[in-house]
Amino acid sequence: LVASEAVAIKQEDGAARQILETAVLGSSSSKLTAILQELDNVWKEDPGSKVLVFSQFLGFLDLMEQSFKSNKIPFARLDGKLSLKERMTVLQEFSRETSSPANTTSDSKNRVGSDLLISMKAGGVGLNLVAARTVFISDPWWNAAVEDQCVDRIHRIGQTAGKVRVRKFYVANSVEE
């Protein structure tokens, strides 16, 4: 690529992102709504439970982050933009024990557990996240092994939960399906 072409591509990326943010601003994503509803279901069944939410798209992680903040849902985020020190801090905080589920409520806004918004590329391999009991795959990957690696972050030696949940979200009648 010529330098001027590279600049044009970056400007197009910025324009595409701006269009996405403008389109979503003030409206709701059906997938995001489904994720929030399923989070509530998980917390009703297992108060205080920690959840991993994987996405291959940083833009969708941004949208989830905004929604979680507006709904006062505690979360952390792990993606390739974090330094090694920041990643370690996020992982240590997420893995830290919370108070017992008996001290939590089924109301998601008051629960003790936390969620981790995580990029498939940055967190899909090499991490032990057995503090979580639930994995959400928010968008499908063309290679099912990548999704399996994400699930394997909690379904491994050291997991003490009696039940491990995996939820995959996709839009029916679309290329995702």
PDB file of C-alpha atoms in Angstrom:
ATOM      1  CA  LEU A   1       0.000   0.000   0.000  1.00  0.00           C
ATOM      2  CA  VAL A   2       1.054   3.512  -0.722  1.00  0.00           C
ATOM      3  CA  ALA A   3       1.093   5.769   2.359  1.00  0.00           C
ATOM      4  CA  SER A   4      -1.838   7.821   1.042  1.00  0.00           C
ATOM      5  CA  GLU A   5      -3.883   4.625   0.542  1.00  0.00           C
ATOM      6  CA  ALA A   6      -3.123   3.513   4.113  1.00  0.00           C
ATOM      7  CA  VAL A   7      -4.336   6.867   5.438  1.00  0.00           C
ATOM      8  CA  ALA A   8      -7.510   6.564   3.367  1.00  0.00           C
ATOM      9  CA  ILE A   9      -8.192   3.100   4.788  1.00  0.00           C
ATOM     10  CA  LYS A  10      -7.755   4.373   8.342  1.00  0.00           C
ATOM     11  CA  GLN A  11     -10.118   7.258   7.636  1.00  0.00           C
ATOM     12  CA  GLU A  12     -12.654   4.784   6.198  1.00  0.00           C
ATOM     13  CA  ASP A  13     -12.350   2.651   9.336  1.00  0.00           C
ATOM     14  CA  GLY A  14     -13.049   5.741  11.421  1.00  0.00           C
ATOM     15  CA  ALA A  15     -16.038   6.634   9.266  1.00  0.00           C
ATOM     16  CA  ALA A  16     -17.421   3.093   9.494  1.00  0.00           C
ATOM     17  CA  ARG A  17     -17.032   3.123  13.261  1.00  0.00           C
ATOM     18  CA  GLN A  18     -18.725   6.527  13.464  1.00  0.00           C
ATOM     19  CA  ILE A  19     -21.630   5.248  11.356  1.00  0.00           C
ATOM     20  CA  LEU A  20     -21.965   2.204  13.633  1.00  0.00           C
ATOM     21  CA  GLU A  21     -21.946   4.310  16.791  1.00  0.00           C
ATOM     22  CA  THR A  22     -24.450   6.781  15.326  1.00  0.00           C
ATOM     23  CA  ALA A  23     -26.745   3.966  14.184  1.00  0.00           C
ATOM     24  CA  VAL A  24     -26.744   2.307  17.596  1.00  0.00           C
ATOM     25  CA  LEU A  25     -26.952   5.515  19.614  1.00  0.00           C
ATOM     26  CA  GLY A  26     -30.402   5.699  21.112  1.00  0.00           C
ATOM     27  CA  SER A  27     -31.477   2.359  19.693  1.00  0.00           C
ATOM     28  CA  SER A  28     -31.166  -1.191  20.895  1.00  0.00           C
ATOM     29  CA  SER A  29     -29.361  -4.167  19.439  1.00  0.00           C
ATOM     30  CA  SER A  30     -31.444  -7.344  19.550  1.00  0.00           C
ATOM     31  CA  LYS A  31     -28.306  -9.378  20.288  1.00  0.00           C
ATOM     32  CA  LEU A  32     -27.262  -7.055  23.114  1.00  0.00           C
ATOM     33  CA  THR A  33     -30.781  -7.192  24.543  1.00  0.00           C
ATOM     34  CA  ALA A  34     -30.665 -11.004  24.418  1.00  0.00           C
ATOM     35  CA  ILE A  35     -27.280 -11.028  26.175  1.00  0.00           C
ATOM     36  CA  LEU A  36     -28.574  -8.766  28.957  1.00  0.00           C
ATOM     37  CA  GLN A  37     -31.676 -10.945  29.397  1.00  0.00           C
ATOM     38  CA  GLU A  38     -29.571 -14.095  29.550  1.00  0.00           C
ATOM     39  CA  LEU A  39     -27.272 -12.453  32.127  1.00  0.00           C
ATOM     40  CA  ASP A  40     -30.322 -11.827  34.288  1.00  0.00           C
ATOM     41  CA  ASN A  41     -31.359 -15.475  33.865  1.00  0.00           C
ATOM     42  CA  VAL A  42     -27.905 -16.684  34.895  1.00  0.00           C
ATOM     43  CA  TRP A  43     -27.885 -14.433  37.971  1.00  0.00           C
ATOM     44  CA  LYS A  44     -31.370 -15.540  39.021  1.00  0.00           C
ATOM     45  CA  GLU A  45     -30.294 -19.182  38.819  1.00  0.00           C
ATOM     46  CA  ASP A  46     -26.822 -18.634  40.285  1.00  0.00           C
ATOM     47  CA  PRO A  47     -26.462 -15.343  42.207  1.00  0.00           C
ATOM     48  CA  GLY A  48     -22.923 -14.036  42.346  1.00  0.00           C
ATOM     49  CA  SER A  49     -21.862 -16.044  39.305  1.00  0.00           C
ATOM     50  CA  LYS A  50     -19.080 -14.684  37.131  1.00  0.00           C
ATOM     51  CA  VAL A  51     -19.553 -14.634  33.366  1.00  0.00           C
ATOM     52  CA  LEU A  52     -17.088 -14.466  30.452  1.00  0.00           C
ATOM     53  CA  VAL A  53     -18.484 -12.645  27.419  1.00  0.00           C
ATOM     54  CA  PHE A  54     -16.396 -13.254  24.298  1.00  0.00           C
ATOM     55  CA  SER A  55     -16.570 -11.299  21.059  1.00  0.00           C
ATOM     56  CA  GLN A  56     -14.309 -11.203  18.042  1.00  0.00           C
ATOM     57  CA  PHE A  57     -15.256  -7.566  17.409  1.00  0.00           C
ATOM     58  CA  LEU A  58     -13.831  -4.785  19.583  1.00  0.00           C
ATOM     59  CA  GLY A  59     -16.654  -2.534  18.390  1.00  0.00           C
ATOM     60  CA  PHE A  60     -19.214  -4.912  19.865  1.00  0.00           C
ATOM     61  CA  LEU A  61     -17.224  -5.067  23.104  1.00  0.00           C
ATOM     62  CA  ASP A  62     -17.427  -1.249  23.147  1.00  0.00           C
ATOM     63  CA  LEU A  63     -21.207  -1.402  22.746  1.00  0.00           C
ATOM     64  CA  MET A  64     -21.521  -4.007  25.499  1.00  0.00           C
ATOM     65  CA  GLU A  65     -19.307  -1.890  27.737  1.00  0.00           C
ATOM     66  CA  GLN A  66     -21.584   1.139  27.269  1.00  0.00           C
ATOM     67  CA  SER A  67     -24.668  -0.970  27.956  1.00  0.00           C
ATOM     68  CA  PHE A  68     -23.143  -2.581  31.045  1.00  0.00           C
ATOM     69  CA  LYS A  69     -22.192   0.835  32.409  1.00  0.00           C
ATOM     70  CA  SER A  70     -25.679   2.259  31.822  1.00  0.00           C
ATOM     71  CA  ASN A  71     -27.226  -0.808  33.509  1.00  0.00           C
ATOM     72  CA  LYS A  72     -24.712  -0.628  36.409  1.00  0.00           C
ATOM     73  CA  ILE A  73     -23.425  -4.130  35.695  1.00  0.00           C
ATOM     74  CA  PRO A  74     -19.949  -4.698  37.176  1.00  0.00           C
ATOM     75  CA  PHE A  75     -17.435  -5.790  34.556  1.00  0.00           C
ATOM     76  CA  ALA A  76     -13.839  -5.718  33.454  1.00  0.00           C
ATOM     77  CA  ARG A  77     -12.456  -5.872  29.945  1.00  0.00           C
ATOM     78  CA  LEU A  78      -9.562  -7.785  28.438  1.00  0.00           C
ATOM     79  CA  ASP A  79      -8.419  -7.094  24.892  1.00  0.00           C
ATOM     80  CA  GLY A  80      -5.216  -6.619  22.939  1.00  0.00           C
ATOM     81  CA  LYS A  81      -5.022  -2.909  23.801  1.00  0.00           C
ATOM     82  CA  LEU A  82      -4.049  -3.650  27.409  1.00  0.00           C
ATOM     83  CA  SER A  83      -0.445  -3.776  28.532  1.00  0.00           C
ATOM     84  CA  LEU A  84       0.814  -6.950  30.197  1.00  0.00           C
ATOM     85  CA  LYS A  85       0.561  -5.269  33.606  1.00  0.00           C
ATOM     86  CA  GLU A  86      -3.037  -4.168  32.930  1.00  0.00           C
ATOM     87  CA  ARG A  87      -3.953  -7.681  31.753  1.00  0.00           C
ATOM     88  CA  MET A  88      -2.501  -9.216  34.907  1.00  0.00           C
ATOM     89  CA  THR A  89      -4.459  -6.775  37.068  1.00  0.00           C
ATOM     90  CA  VAL A  90      -7.721  -7.549  35.239  1.00  0.00           C
ATOM     91  CA  LEU A  91      -7.159 -11.301  35.525  1.00  0.00           C
ATOM     92  CA  GLN A  92      -6.236 -11.133  39.228  1.00  0.00           C
ATOM     93  CA  GLU A  93      -9.302  -9.031  40.043  1.00  0.00           C
ATOM     94  CA  PHE A  94     -11.582 -11.333  38.069  1.00  0.00           C
ATOM     95  CA  SER A  95     -10.171 -14.481  39.678  1.00  0.00           C
ATOM     96  CA  ARG A  96     -10.407 -13.077  43.191  1.00  0.00           C
ATOM     97  CA  GLU A  97     -13.026 -14.745  45.366  1.00  0.00           C
ATOM     98  CA  THR A  98     -16.242 -12.866  46.048  1.00  0.00           C
ATOM     99  CA  SER A  99     -18.457 -13.246  49.064  1.00  0.00           C
ATOM    100  CA  SER A 100     -20.639 -16.330  49.197  1.00  0.00           C
ATOM    101  CA  PRO A 101     -23.712 -16.503  46.971  1.00  0.00           C
ATOM    102  CA  ALA A 102     -25.894 -16.500  50.094  1.00  0.00           C
ATOM    103  CA  ASN A 103     -24.920 -12.851  50.576  1.00  0.00           C
ATOM    104  CA  THR A 104     -25.978 -11.833  47.080  1.00  0.00           C
ATOM    105  CA  THR A 105     -29.329 -11.073  45.548  1.00  0.00           C
ATOM    106  CA  SER A 106     -30.806 -12.130  42.243  1.00  0.00           C
ATOM    107  CA  ASP A 107     -30.947  -8.466  41.212  1.00  0.00           C
ATOM    108  CA  SER A 108     -28.122  -7.996  38.726  1.00  0.00           C
ATOM    109  CA  LYS A 109     -27.528  -4.423  39.831  1.00  0.00           C
ATOM    110  CA  ASN A 110     -26.778  -5.546  43.392  1.00  0.00           C
ATOM    111  CA  ARG A 111     -24.967  -8.797  42.789  1.00  0.00           C
ATOM    112  CA  VAL A 112     -21.407  -9.466  43.876  1.00  0.00           C
ATOM    113  CA  GLY A 113     -20.177 -11.420  40.830  1.00  0.00           C
ATOM    114  CA  SER A 114     -18.602  -9.708  37.877  1.00  0.00           C
ATOM    115  CA  ASP A 115     -18.360 -10.130  34.152  1.00  0.00           C
ATOM    116  CA  LEU A 116     -15.362 -10.083  31.891  1.00  0.00           C
ATOM    117  CA  LEU A 117     -15.769  -8.696  28.398  1.00  0.00           C
ATOM    118  CA  ILE A 118     -13.020 -10.412  26.482  1.00  0.00           C
ATOM    119  CA  SER A 119     -11.707 -10.423  22.952  1.00  0.00           C
ATOM    120  CA  MET A 120     -11.478 -13.882  21.361  1.00  0.00           C
ATOM    121  CA  LYS A 121      -7.974 -13.166  20.105  1.00  0.00           C
ATOM    122  CA  ALA A 122      -6.626 -11.736  23.370  1.00  0.00           C
ATOM    123  CA  GLY A 123      -8.255 -14.197  25.747  1.00  0.00           C
ATOM    124  CA  GLY A 124      -9.190 -17.284  23.807  1.00  0.00           C
ATOM    125  CA  VAL A 125      -6.081 -19.294  24.658  1.00  0.00           C
ATOM    126  CA  GLY A 126      -3.651 -19.767  27.522  1.00  0.00           C
ATOM    127  CA  LEU A 127      -5.791 -18.368  30.344  1.00  0.00           C
ATOM    128  CA  ASN A 128      -7.239 -20.147  33.348  1.00  0.00           C
ATOM    129  CA  LEU A 129     -10.512 -18.405  34.194  1.00  0.00           C
ATOM    130  CA  VAL A 130     -12.194 -21.061  36.320  1.00  0.00           C
ATOM    131  CA  ALA A 131     -13.595 -18.334  38.584  1.00  0.00           C
ATOM    132  CA  ALA A 132     -16.359 -18.030  35.972  1.00  0.00           C
ATOM    133  CA  ARG A 133     -19.192 -20.518  35.626  1.00  0.00           C
ATOM    134  CA  THR A 134     -20.693 -19.215  32.393  1.00  0.00           C
ATOM    135  CA  VAL A 135     -19.345 -18.379  28.938  1.00  0.00           C
ATOM    136  CA  PHE A 136     -21.205 -16.303  26.360  1.00  0.00           C
ATOM    137  CA  ILE A 137     -19.994 -16.423  22.753  1.00  0.00           C
ATOM    138  CA  SER A 138     -21.575 -13.244  21.386  1.00  0.00           C
ATOM    139  CA  ASP A 139     -20.739 -13.877  17.748  1.00  0.00           C
ATOM    140  CA  PRO A 140     -19.794 -17.032  15.883  1.00  0.00           C
ATOM    141  CA  TRP A 141     -16.327 -17.695  14.547  1.00  0.00           C
ATOM    142  CA  TRP A 142     -15.817 -19.436  11.198  1.00  0.00           C
ATOM    143  CA  ASN A 143     -13.624 -22.023  12.912  1.00  0.00           C
ATOM    144  CA  ALA A 144     -15.474 -23.795  15.734  1.00  0.00           C
ATOM    145  CA  ALA A 145     -12.146 -24.642  17.409  1.00  0.00           C
ATOM    146  CA  VAL A 146     -11.701 -20.951  18.305  1.00  0.00           C
ATOM    147  CA  GLU A 147     -15.053 -20.970  20.111  1.00  0.00           C
ATOM    148  CA  ASP A 148     -14.091 -24.215  21.849  1.00  0.00           C
ATOM    149  CA  GLN A 149     -10.861 -22.614  23.079  1.00  0.00           C
ATOM    150  CA  CYS A 150     -12.896 -19.772  24.587  1.00  0.00           C
ATOM    151  CA  VAL A 151     -15.113 -22.269  26.403  1.00  0.00           C
ATOM    152  CA  ASP A 152     -12.020 -24.128  27.572  1.00  0.00           C
ATOM    153  CA  ARG A 153     -11.002 -21.054  29.608  1.00  0.00           C
ATOM    154  CA  ILE A 154     -13.479 -22.180  32.305  1.00  0.00           C
ATOM    155  CA  HIS A 155     -14.050 -25.861  31.509  1.00  0.00           C
ATOM    156  CA  ARG A 156     -10.710 -27.128  32.776  1.00  0.00           C
ATOM    157  CA  ILE A 157      -8.880 -28.526  35.788  1.00  0.00           C
ATOM    158  CA  GLY A 158      -9.576 -26.332  38.800  1.00  0.00           C
ATOM    159  CA  GLN A 159     -13.214 -25.651  37.962  1.00  0.00           C
ATOM    160  CA  THR A 160     -15.281 -26.277  41.096  1.00  0.00           C
ATOM    161  CA  ALA A 161     -18.722 -25.266  39.809  1.00  0.00           C
ATOM    162  CA  GLY A 162     -21.301 -28.011  39.697  1.00  0.00           C
ATOM    163  CA  LYS A 163     -22.603 -26.624  36.421  1.00  0.00           C
ATOM    164  CA  VAL A 164     -20.777 -24.792  33.626  1.00  0.00           C
ATOM    165  CA  ARG A 165     -22.997 -22.890  31.182  1.00  0.00           C
ATOM    166  CA  VAL A 166     -22.204 -22.061  27.569  1.00  0.00           C
ATOM    167  CA  ARG A 167     -24.452 -19.741  25.567  1.00  0.00           C
ATOM    168  CA  LYS A 168     -23.881 -18.864  21.927  1.00  0.00           C
ATOM    169  CA  PHE A 169     -25.671 -15.895  20.409  1.00  0.00           C
ATOM    170  CA  TYR A 170     -26.377 -15.534  16.710  1.00  0.00           C
ATOM    171  CA  VAL A 171     -28.930 -13.758  14.554  1.00  0.00           C
ATOM    172  CA  ALA A 172     -31.407 -16.181  13.011  1.00  0.00           C
ATOM    173  CA  ASN A 173     -31.740 -16.179   9.223  1.00  0.00           C
ATOM    174  CA  SER A 174     -28.429 -14.362   8.827  1.00  0.00           C
ATOM    175  CA  VAL A 175     -24.915 -15.242   7.779  1.00  0.00           C
ATOM    176  CA  GLU A 176     -24.199 -15.919  11.488  1.00  0.00           C
ATOM    177  CA  GLU A 177     -26.594 -18.844  11.475  1.00  0.00           C
TER     178      GLU A 177
END
